[in-house]
mmCIF file of C-alpha atoms in Angstrom:
data_model
loop_
_atom_site.group_PDB
_atom_site.id
_atom_site.type_symbol
_atom_site.label_atom_id
_atom_site.label_comp_id
_atom_site.label_asym_id
_atom_site.label_seq_id
_atom_site.Cartn_x
_atom_site.Cartn_y
_atom_site.Cartn_z
ATOM 1 C CA UNK A 25 121.643 146.375 107.031
ATOM 2 C CA UNK A 26 119.967 142.995 106.389
ATOM 3 C CA UNK A 27 119.755 142.312 110.110
ATOM 4 C CA UNK A 28 118.192 145.728 110.718
ATOM 5 C CA UNK A 29 115.555 145.108 108.076
ATOM 6 C CA UNK A 30 114.716 141.690 109.500
ATOM 7 C CA UNK A 31 114.410 143.169 112.987
ATOM 8 C CA UNK A 32 112.108 145.839 111.626
ATOM 9 C CA UNK A 33 109.912 143.273 109.891
ATOM 10 C CA UNK A 34 109.646 141.185 113.055
ATOM 11 C CA UNK A 35 108.701 144.242 115.100
ATOM 12 C CA UNK A 36 106.095 145.340 112.544
ATOM 13 C CA UNK A 37 104.597 141.836 112.494
ATOM 14 C CA UNK A 38 104.475 141.771 116.277
ATOM 15 C CA UNK A 39 102.813 145.193 116.322
ATOM 16 C CA UNK A 40 100.249 144.083 113.744
ATOM 17 C CA UNK A 41 99.413 140.957 115.702
ATOM 18 C CA UNK A 42 99.125 142.987 118.904
ATOM 19 C CA UNK A 43 96.524 145.178 117.196
ATOM 20 C CA UNK A 44 94.684 142.068 116.004
ATOM 21 C CA UNK A 45 94.644 140.531 119.495
ATOM 22 C CA UNK A 46 93.487 143.788 121.071
ATOM 23 C CA UNK A 47 90.673 144.089 118.548
ATOM 24 C CA UNK A 48 89.549 140.509 119.112
ATOM 25 C CA UNK A 49 89.497 141.054 122.853
ATOM 26 C CA UNK A 50 87.739 144.409 122.588
ATOM 27 C CA UNK A 51 84.924 143.208 120.387
ATOM 28 C CA UNK A 52 83.883 140.635 122.986
ATOM 29 C CA UNK A 53 84.451 142.873 125.991
ATOM 30 C CA UNK A 54 82.560 146.056 125.079
ATOM 31 C CA UNK A 55 79.235 146.109 123.202
ATOM 32 C CA UNK A 56 79.229 148.412 120.197
ATOM 33 C CA UNK A 57 77.100 151.534 120.572
ATOM 34 C CA UNK A 58 74.435 152.295 117.993
ATOM 35 C CA UNK A 59 75.994 155.622 117.070
ATOM 36 C CA UNK A 60 79.510 154.219 116.619
ATOM 37 C CA UNK A 61 80.811 153.931 113.050
ATOM 38 C CA UNK A 62 81.187 150.373 111.771
ATOM 39 C CA UNK A 63 84.619 149.050 112.612
ATOM 40 C CA UNK A 64 86.459 146.139 111.074
ATOM 41 C CA UNK A 65 87.382 143.552 113.672
ATOM 42 C CA UNK A 66 89.276 140.290 113.313
ATOM 43 C CA UNK A 67 86.960 137.459 112.332
ATOM 44 C CA UNK A 68 86.924 134.059 110.672
ATOM 45 C CA UNK A 69 86.146 134.413 106.975
ATOM 46 C CA UNK A 70 84.862 131.191 105.443
ATOM 47 C CA UNK A 71 86.526 130.007 102.248
ATOM 48 C CA UNK A 72 84.503 127.906 99.805
ATOM 49 C CA UNK A 73 86.292 124.577 99.480
ATOM 50 C CA UNK A 74 83.643 122.983 97.284
ATOM 51 C CA UNK A 75 83.655 119.935 99.574
ATOM 52 C CA UNK A 76 80.558 120.225 101.804
ATOM 53 C CA UNK A 77 80.506 116.499 102.604
ATOM 54 C CA UNK A 78 84.066 116.451 103.951
ATOM 55 C CA UNK A 79 85.179 116.949 107.539
ATOM 56 C CA UNK A 80 88.655 118.451 107.665
ATOM 57 C CA UNK A 81 90.455 117.535 110.888
ATOM 58 C CA UNK A 82 93.900 117.820 109.299
ATOM 59 C CA UNK A 83 95.247 121.325 108.643
ATOM 60 C CA UNK A 84 98.698 122.633 107.736
ATOM 61 C CA UNK A 85 99.003 126.401 107.386
ATOM 62 C CA UNK A 86 102.090 127.371 105.382
ATOM 63 C CA UNK A 87 101.403 131.106 105.063
ATOM 64 C CA UNK A 88 98.576 133.605 104.716
ATOM 65 C CA UNK A 89 98.156 132.414 101.143
ATOM 66 C CA UNK A 90 99.012 128.709 101.275
ATOM 67 C CA UNK A 91 97.347 125.971 103.314
ATOM 68 C CA UNK A 92 96.599 122.250 103.114
ATOM 69 C CA UNK A 93 93.582 120.445 104.588
ATOM 70 C CA UNK A 94 92.960 116.710 104.900
ATOM 71 C CA UNK A 95 89.820 114.865 105.863
ATOM 72 C CA UNK A 96 87.229 112.197 105.318
ATOM 73 C CA UNK A 97 86.892 110.257 102.091
ATOM 74 C CA UNK A 98 90.645 110.357 101.543
ATOM 75 C CA UNK A 99 90.393 114.056 100.673
ATOM 76 C CA UNK A 100 93.338 116.451 100.521
ATOM 77 C CA UNK A 101 92.911 120.036 99.276
ATOM 78 C CA UNK A 102 95.461 122.808 98.794
ATOM 79 C CA UNK A 103 95.160 126.548 98.263
ATOM 80 C CA UNK A 104 97.889 128.956 97.182
ATOM 81 C CA UNK A 105 95.681 132.036 96.785
ATOM 82 C CA UNK A 106 94.436 132.600 100.352
ATOM 83 C CA UNK A 107 91.479 130.268 99.936
ATOM 84 C CA UNK A 108 89.989 131.904 96.837
ATOM 85 C CA UNK A 109 90.334 128.545 95.087
ATOM 86 C CA UNK A 110 91.157 125.011 96.194
ATOM 87 C CA UNK A 111 92.758 122.212 94.249
ATOM 88 C CA UNK A 112 91.780 118.637 95.002
ATOM 89 C CA UNK A 113 95.128 116.871 95.334
ATOM 90 C CA UNK A 114 93.869 113.691 97.025
ATOM 91 C CA UNK A 115 96.054 110.598 96.662
ATOM 92 C CA UNK A 116 94.545 108.244 94.068
ATOM 93 C CA UNK A 117 92.730 105.237 95.476
ATOM 94 C CA UNK A 118 92.429 106.746 98.962
ATOM 95 C CA UNK A 119 88.664 107.223 98.968
ATOM 96 C CA UNK A 120 88.098 104.791 101.840
ATOM 97 C CA UNK A 121 90.721 106.378 104.084
ATOM 98 C CA UNK A 122 90.259 108.913 106.863
ATOM 99 C CA UNK A 123 92.970 111.568 106.781
ATOM 100 C CA UNK A 124 93.283 113.213 110.204
ATOM 101 C CA UNK A 125 96.644 114.961 110.020
ATOM 102 C CA UNK A 126 98.704 116.791 107.414
ATOM 103 C CA UNK A 127 102.113 118.422 107.864
ATOM 104 C CA UNK A 128 103.315 120.701 105.065
ATOM 105 C CA UNK A 129 106.791 122.109 104.590
ATOM 106 C CA UNK A 130 105.764 124.478 101.785
ATOM 107 C CA UNK A 131 103.365 124.662 98.825
ATOM 108 C CA UNK A 132 104.831 121.548 97.223
ATOM 109 C CA UNK A 133 105.953 119.200 100.019
ATOM 110 C CA UNK A 134 103.504 117.633 102.467
ATOM 111 C CA UNK A 135 102.927 114.450 104.466
ATOM 112 C CA UNK A 136 99.451 113.131 105.336
ATOM 113 C CA UNK A 137 98.351 110.530 107.867
ATOM 114 C CA UNK A 138 95.389 108.189 107.491
ATOM 115 C CA UNK A 139 94.065 106.721 110.733
ATOM 116 C CA UNK A 140 92.484 103.427 111.661
ATOM 117 C CA UNK A 141 93.152 99.893 112.755
ATOM 118 C CA UNK A 142 95.728 97.783 110.982
ATOM 119 C CA UNK A 143 96.399 98.734 107.361
ATOM 120 C CA UNK A 144 94.009 101.695 107.511
ATOM 121 C CA UNK A 145 96.840 103.610 109.215
ATOM 122 C CA UNK A 146 99.050 104.917 106.412
ATOM 123 C CA UNK A 147 101.388 107.792 105.567
ATOM 124 C CA UNK A 148 101.671 109.466 102.148
ATOM 125 C CA UNK A 149 104.155 112.077 100.949
ATOM 126 C CA UNK A 150 104.167 114.473 97.979
ATOM 127 C CA UNK A 151 106.973 116.616 96.572
ATOM 128 C CA UNK A 152 105.027 118.218 93.729
ATOM 129 C CA UNK A 153 102.033 119.890 95.355
ATOM 130 C CA UNK A 154 99.938 116.743 95.363
ATOM 131 C CA UNK A 155 100.253 115.934 91.668
ATOM 132 C CA UNK A 156 101.741 112.602 92.736
ATOM 133 C CA UNK A 157 101.945 110.797 96.077
ATOM 134 C CA UNK A 158 104.094 108.018 97.481
ATOM 135 C CA UNK A 159 102.780 105.713 100.181
ATOM 136 C CA UNK A 160 105.711 105.681 102.592
ATOM 137 C CA UNK A 161 104.193 103.687 105.448
ATOM 138 C CA UNK A 162 101.397 101.147 105.871
ATOM 139 C CA UNK A 163 100.775 99.694 109.314
ATOM 140 C CA UNK A 164 100.786 95.900 109.415
ATOM 141 C CA UNK A 165 100.192 95.434 113.150
ATOM 142 C CA UNK A 166 96.455 94.894 113.809
ATOM 143 C CA UNK A 167 96.919 96.203 117.351
ATOM 144 C CA UNK A 168 98.274 99.604 116.212
ATOM 145 C CA UNK A 169 96.131 102.651 115.435
ATOM 146 C CA UNK A 170 97.999 105.812 114.433
ATOM 147 C CA UNK A 171 96.517 109.171 115.487
ATOM 148 C CA UNK A 172 98.897 112.067 114.783
ATOM 149 C CA UNK A 173 102.221 113.029 113.258
ATOM 150 C CA UNK A 174 104.565 115.981 113.791
ATOM 151 C CA UNK A 175 107.889 117.233 112.459
ATOM 152 C CA UNK A 176 110.838 118.922 114.160
ATOM 153 C CA UNK A 177 112.210 120.177 110.828
ATOM 154 C CA UNK A 178 112.013 119.238 107.143
ATOM 155 C CA UNK A 179 113.693 115.890 107.808
ATOM 156 C CA UNK A 180 112.929 114.637 111.298
ATOM 157 C CA UNK A 181 109.446 113.683 112.391
ATOM 158 C CA UNK A 182 107.365 111.264 114.457
ATOM 159 C CA UNK A 183 103.979 109.595 114.303
ATOM 160 C CA UNK A 184 102.224 108.079 117.294
ATOM 161 C CA UNK A 185 99.937 105.090 117.712
ATOM 162 C CA UNK A 186 97.613 104.147 120.514
ATOM 163 C CA UNK A 187 99.241 101.714 122.958
ATOM 164 C CA UNK A 188 100.452 98.374 121.634
ATOM 165 C CA UNK A 189 101.237 95.774 124.302
ATOM 166 C CA UNK A 190 100.953 98.362 127.051
ATOM 167 C CA UNK A 191 102.867 101.370 125.665
ATOM 168 C CA UNK A 192 102.310 104.072 123.073
ATOM 169 C CA UNK A 193 104.068 103.237 119.829
ATOM 170 C CA UNK A 194 106.269 105.858 118.128
ATOM 171 C CA UNK A 195 107.203 105.873 114.447
ATOM 172 C CA UNK A 196 110.235 107.913 113.346
ATOM 173 C CA UNK A 197 111.516 109.400 110.088
ATOM 174 C CA UNK A 198 114.830 111.107 109.342
ATOM 175 C CA UNK A 199 114.235 111.834 105.656
ATOM 176 C CA UNK A 200 111.130 113.979 105.609
ATOM 177 C CA UNK A 201 108.638 111.134 105.725
ATOM 178 C CA UNK A 202 110.019 109.073 102.857
ATOM 179 C CA UNK A 203 110.824 106.141 105.173
ATOM 180 C CA UNK A 204 109.717 105.254 108.710
ATOM 181 C CA UNK A 205 110.791 102.932 111.518
ATOM 182 C CA UNK A 206 109.243 101.967 114.846
ATOM 183 C CA UNK A 207 111.299 103.232 117.793
ATOM 184 C CA UNK A 208 112.143 100.915 120.725
ATOM 185 C CA UNK A 209 109.568 101.234 123.512
ATOM 186 C CA UNK A 210 111.961 100.848 126.439
ATOM 187 C CA UNK A 211 111.831 104.553 127.255
ATOM 188 C CA UNK A 212 108.039 104.840 127.124
ATOM 189 C CA UNK A 213 106.046 104.784 130.394
ATOM 190 C CA UNK A 214 103.307 102.205 130.739
ATOM 191 C CA UNK A 215 99.919 103.246 129.413
ATOM 192 C CA UNK A 216 96.894 103.400 131.683
ATOM 193 C CA UNK A 217 93.976 101.067 131.140
ATOM 194 C CA UNK A 218 91.962 102.463 128.219
ATOM 195 C CA UNK A 219 94.447 105.256 127.488
ATOM 196 C CA UNK A 220 94.766 106.455 123.881
ATOM 197 C CA UNK A 221 95.265 109.505 121.710
ATOM 198 C CA UNK A 222 92.462 111.455 120.043
ATOM 199 C CA UNK A 223 92.724 111.837 116.266
ATOM 200 C CA UNK A 224 90.541 114.945 116.415
ATOM 201 C CA UNK A 225 92.723 117.753 115.070
ATOM 202 C CA UNK A 226 96.203 116.512 114.217
ATOM 203 C CA UNK A 227 97.422 118.099 117.459
ATOM 204 C CA UNK A 228 97.763 115.134 119.829
ATOM 205 C CA UNK A 229 101.492 115.089 118.964
ATOM 206 C CA UNK A 230 103.370 118.413 118.729
ATOM 207 C CA UNK A 231 106.974 119.593 118.681
ATOM 208 C CA UNK A 232 109.006 122.670 119.577
ATOM 209 C CA UNK A 233 112.609 123.134 118.561
ATOM 210 C CA UNK A 234 114.926 120.377 117.349
ATOM 211 C CA UNK A 235 114.206 117.637 119.916
ATOM 212 C CA UNK A 236 111.207 118.330 122.193
ATOM 213 C CA UNK A 237 107.900 116.585 121.540
ATOM 214 C CA UNK A 238 104.684 116.180 123.546
ATOM 215 C CA UNK A 239 101.923 113.567 123.302
ATOM 216 C CA UNK A 240 98.348 114.120 124.565
ATOM 217 C CA UNK A 241 96.224 111.321 125.994
ATOM 218 C CA UNK A 242 92.712 110.578 127.173
ATOM 219 C CA UNK A 243 90.207 107.811 127.677
ATOM 220 C CA UNK A 244 91.651 106.695 131.021
ATOM 221 C CA UNK A 245 91.470 107.534 134.720
ATOM 222 C CA UNK A 246 93.827 110.500 134.233
ATOM 223 C CA UNK A 247 94.305 112.772 131.227
ATOM 224 C CA UNK A 248 98.053 112.972 130.699
ATOM 225 C CA UNK A 249 100.723 114.673 128.609
ATOM 226 C CA UNK A 250 103.901 112.757 127.800
ATOM 227 C CA UNK A 251 107.113 114.625 126.978
ATOM 228 C CA UNK A 252 110.319 113.589 125.239
ATOM 229 C CA UNK A 253 113.425 115.756 124.965
ATOM 230 C CA UNK A 254 115.298 113.368 122.647
ATOM 231 C CA UNK A 255 112.988 112.999 119.639
ATOM 232 C CA UNK A 256 110.875 110.244 121.096
ATOM 233 C CA UNK A 257 113.382 107.819 122.562
ATOM 234 C CA UNK A 258 112.606 108.442 126.244
ATOM 235 C CA UNK A 259 109.461 109.921 127.771
ATOM 236 C CA UNK A 260 108.029 111.201 131.051
ATOM 237 C CA UNK A 261 104.297 111.379 131.830
ATOM 238 C CA UNK A 262 102.453 114.104 133.745
ATOM 239 C CA UNK A 263 98.821 114.264 134.857
ATOM 240 C CA UNK A 264 96.737 117.255 133.758
ATOM 241 C CA UNK A 265 93.603 118.744 135.343
ATOM 242 C CA UNK A 266 91.531 118.181 132.196
ATOM 243 C CA UNK A 267 88.433 115.937 132.375
ATOM 244 C CA UNK A 268 89.191 112.203 132.529
ATOM 245 C CA UNK A 269 87.689 108.930 133.665
ATOM 246 C CA UNK A 270 85.749 108.167 130.462
ATOM 247 C CA UNK A 271 86.681 107.094 126.904
ATOM 248 C CA UNK A 272 85.291 110.407 125.599
ATOM 249 C CA UNK A 273 87.366 112.647 127.885
ATOM 250 C CA UNK A 274 90.939 113.836 127.909
ATOM 251 C CA UNK A 275 93.498 116.120 126.302
ATOM 252 C CA UNK A 276 92.688 116.511 122.615
ATOM 253 C CA UNK A 277 95.219 119.117 121.485
ATOM 254 C CA UNK A 278 98.488 120.752 122.516
ATOM 255 C CA UNK A 279 100.393 123.844 121.409
ATOM 256 C CA UNK A 280 103.857 125.007 122.526
ATOM 257 C CA UNK A 281 105.259 128.429 121.624
ATOM 258 C CA UNK A 282 108.674 127.332 122.878
ATOM 259 C CA UNK A 283 110.020 124.369 124.838
ATOM 260 C CA UNK A 284 108.630 125.732 128.125
ATOM 261 C CA UNK A 285 105.260 127.373 127.489
ATOM 262 C CA UNK A 286 102.393 125.178 126.370
ATOM 263 C CA UNK A 287 98.620 124.939 126.236
ATOM 264 C CA UNK A 288 96.344 121.906 126.474
ATOM 265 C CA UNK A 289 92.669 121.795 125.531
ATOM 266 C CA UNK A 290 90.069 119.057 125.439
ATOM 267 C CA UNK A 291 87.210 117.930 127.636
ATOM 268 C CA UNK A 292 84.354 115.573 126.770
ATOM 269 C CA UNK A 293 83.614 115.400 123.048
ATOM 270 C CA UNK A 294 79.995 114.267 123.541
ATOM 271 C CA UNK A 295 77.749 117.259 122.777
ATOM 272 C CA UNK A 296 75.362 116.465 125.635
ATOM 273 C CA UNK A 297 78.106 116.378 128.259
ATOM 274 C CA UNK A 298 79.691 119.395 130.018
ATOM 275 C CA UNK A 299 83.433 120.023 129.825
ATOM 276 C CA UNK A 300 84.589 121.956 132.877
ATOM 277 C CA UNK A 301 88.307 122.642 133.149
ATOM 278 C CA UNK A 302 88.724 122.069 129.410
ATOM 279 C CA UNK A 303 92.032 123.960 129.252
ATOM 280 C CA UNK A 304 95.347 124.017 131.099
ATOM 281 C CA UNK A 305 98.751 125.651 130.754
ATOM 282 C CA UNK A 306 102.368 124.893 131.544
ATOM 283 C CA UNK A 307 105.439 127.102 131.860
ATOM 284 C CA UNK A 308 107.946 124.347 132.614
ATOM 285 C CA UNK A 309 107.801 122.216 129.498
ATOM 286 C CA UNK A 310 104.921 120.075 130.703
ATOM 287 C CA UNK A 311 106.334 118.961 134.056
ATOM 288 C CA UNK A 312 103.324 120.610 135.719
ATOM 289 C CA UNK A 313 99.953 121.758 134.377
ATOM 290 C CA UNK A 314 97.630 124.353 135.873
ATOM 291 C CA UNK A 315 93.934 124.667 135.026
ATOM 292 C CA UNK A 316 92.668 127.831 133.390
ATOM 293 C CA UNK A 317 90.972 130.198 135.835
ATOM 294 C CA UNK A 318 88.295 130.811 133.191
ATOM 295 C CA UNK A 319 88.228 127.898 130.750
ATOM 296 C CA UNK A 320 86.460 127.634 127.399
ATOM 297 C CA UNK A 321 82.745 126.932 127.969
ATOM 298 C CA UNK A 322 82.777 123.603 126.125
ATOM 299 C CA UNK A 323 84.946 120.874 124.608
ATOM 300 C CA UNK A 324 87.757 122.181 122.409
ATOM 301 C CA UNK A 325 89.716 120.024 119.953
ATOM 302 C CA UNK A 326 92.312 122.433 118.513
ATOM 303 C CA UNK A 327 94.623 125.149 119.820
ATOM 304 C CA UNK A 328 97.298 127.447 118.382
ATOM 305 C CA UNK A 329 99.435 130.324 119.616
ATOM 306 C CA UNK A 330 99.028 133.524 117.634
ATOM 307 C CA UNK A 331 102.273 134.427 115.853
ATOM 308 C CA UNK A 332 104.687 136.886 117.467
ATOM 309 C CA UNK A 333 102.718 136.843 120.713
ATOM 310 C CA UNK A 334 103.808 135.529 124.094
ATOM 311 C CA UNK A 335 100.297 135.575 125.546
ATOM 312 C CA UNK A 336 97.628 135.165 122.844
ATOM 313 C CA UNK A 337 96.210 131.925 121.483
ATOM 314 C CA UNK A 338 93.034 130.527 119.912
ATOM 315 C CA UNK A 339 91.167 127.344 120.826
ATOM 316 C CA UNK A 340 88.500 125.870 118.562
ATOM 317 C CA UNK A 341 85.793 123.231 118.770
ATOM 318 C CA UNK A 342 82.393 122.336 117.368
ATOM 319 C CA UNK A 343 80.660 125.078 119.366
ATOM 320 C CA UNK A 344 83.053 127.977 118.885
ATOM 321 C CA UNK A 345 86.407 129.719 119.075
ATOM 322 C CA UNK A 346 87.947 131.093 122.261
ATOM 323 C CA UNK A 347 90.742 133.625 122.721
ATOM 324 C CA UNK A 348 93.256 133.946 125.525
ATOM 325 C CA UNK A 349 95.381 137.063 125.907
ATOM 326 C CA UNK A 350 97.098 135.977 129.126
ATOM 327 C CA UNK A 351 98.841 132.757 128.053
ATOM 328 C CA UNK A 352 95.958 130.460 128.894
ATOM 329 C CA UNK A 353 94.936 131.774 132.306
ATOM 330 C CA UNK A 354 91.548 132.934 131.010
ATOM 331 C CA UNK A 355 89.585 132.338 127.797
ATOM 332 C CA UNK A 356 86.627 134.106 126.206
ATOM 333 C CA UNK A 357 84.484 133.072 123.249
ATOM 334 C CA UNK A 358 84.968 135.207 120.132
ATOM 335 C CA UNK A 359 83.097 133.122 117.527
ATOM 336 C CA UNK A 360 80.396 130.432 117.575
ATOM 337 C CA UNK A 361 81.210 128.670 114.292
ATOM 338 C CA UNK A 362 82.170 124.976 114.241
ATOM 339 C CA UNK A 363 85.847 124.130 113.732
ATOM 340 C CA UNK A 364 87.963 121.127 114.691
ATOM 341 C CA UNK A 365 91.504 122.412 114.222
ATOM 342 C CA UNK A 366 93.478 125.663 113.958
ATOM 343 C CA UNK A 367 96.978 126.601 112.787
ATOM 344 C CA UNK A 368 98.896 129.878 112.493
ATOM 345 C CA UNK A 369 101.970 131.012 110.541
ATOM 346 C CA UNK A 370 104.666 133.640 111.175
ATOM 347 C CA UNK A 371 103.198 135.995 108.541
ATOM 348 C CA UNK A 372 99.919 136.252 110.496
ATOM 349 C CA UNK A 373 98.150 133.492 108.595
ATOM 350 C CA UNK A 374 95.710 131.832 110.992
ATOM 351 C CA UNK A 375 93.474 129.131 109.523
ATOM 352 C CA UNK A 376 90.752 126.873 110.930
ATOM 353 C CA UNK A 377 89.008 123.814 109.489
ATOM 354 C CA UNK A 378 86.209 121.440 110.406
ATOM 355 C CA UNK A 379 82.953 119.789 109.434
ATOM 356 C CA UNK A 380 80.890 120.303 106.255
ATOM 357 C CA UNK A 381 83.945 121.414 104.288
ATOM 358 C CA UNK A 382 84.453 124.449 106.538
ATOM 359 C CA UNK A 383 87.796 126.226 106.184
ATOM 360 C CA UNK A 384 88.330 129.803 107.295
ATOM 361 C CA UNK A 385 91.124 132.339 107.580
ATOM 362 C CA UNK A 386 91.376 134.967 110.295
ATOM 363 C CA UNK A 387 90.894 138.376 108.679
ATOM 364 C CA UNK A 388 92.104 141.491 110.478
#
């Protein structure tokens, strides 16, 4: 009986998301007629965070009601009531830090990453909803600059740094972020000249399943994605068709719905520069990447698969949100608001965050 109920819930969730995706696609495809009754369509609904000076590039969606955001000025906020109210749970003494990534296991347990050169790169963990924090890692290598972190499960996770002595550096935890160690670099391919990660959305390092992890790069002659199938010990690198050849260009965000099917978005983050071919897709775990036939019209810094969908995903950036309903082959703009990152949960909770304290939830 329990299995039947679970199957029913999954099917109902999938059906609800299918309706949401269809409505999103329809509202951009067919203009509404003047005589048509007003219809409710999926849309981003802004939530007042009370932090208009903060840019939130770190986002961890736990559910439709619970989410964490992390940003400039050492700021961490948490909501447990769908964004109706936000609690400032920033680590004490972190006002000079730039938080660019947050990974949350639930409403009480979360790990945040501060970026920067040398000791500016730090990791904090809380087990009580942000009431108290423990600094679990502080970088002491002046050549390291940590960009993103990601977890396979509640215990195992990685953080990545820009190249140190010619290779990307990987930090590993096996106890939920309480302790960290640098992994040997013998299995990491050599970095290109100028190659680095972009700490733009907390999505330059992503996982799927118990062991697979992907790392996005830019700033060099070729925009690449690196893949490891053994939790970061050995890696392979693959070129992507995304813009490259400049420090401002590359792959800014990745999303995998399973260990085979992934999306990459990016481009050129300078607002006065075009970003053709700003999206690509893979169906073989990142061994090959194909450009989107109709890409987003501008640079995009965040991407997320919609829950219970094999073909729908959202990409966000400073100039808007784009939707794909064919697994990344084509994209269309569905919103023009500014967001840096996006994250979705199995109970249909899709959240986005960005500049000027902007946090929104997808309402449908």
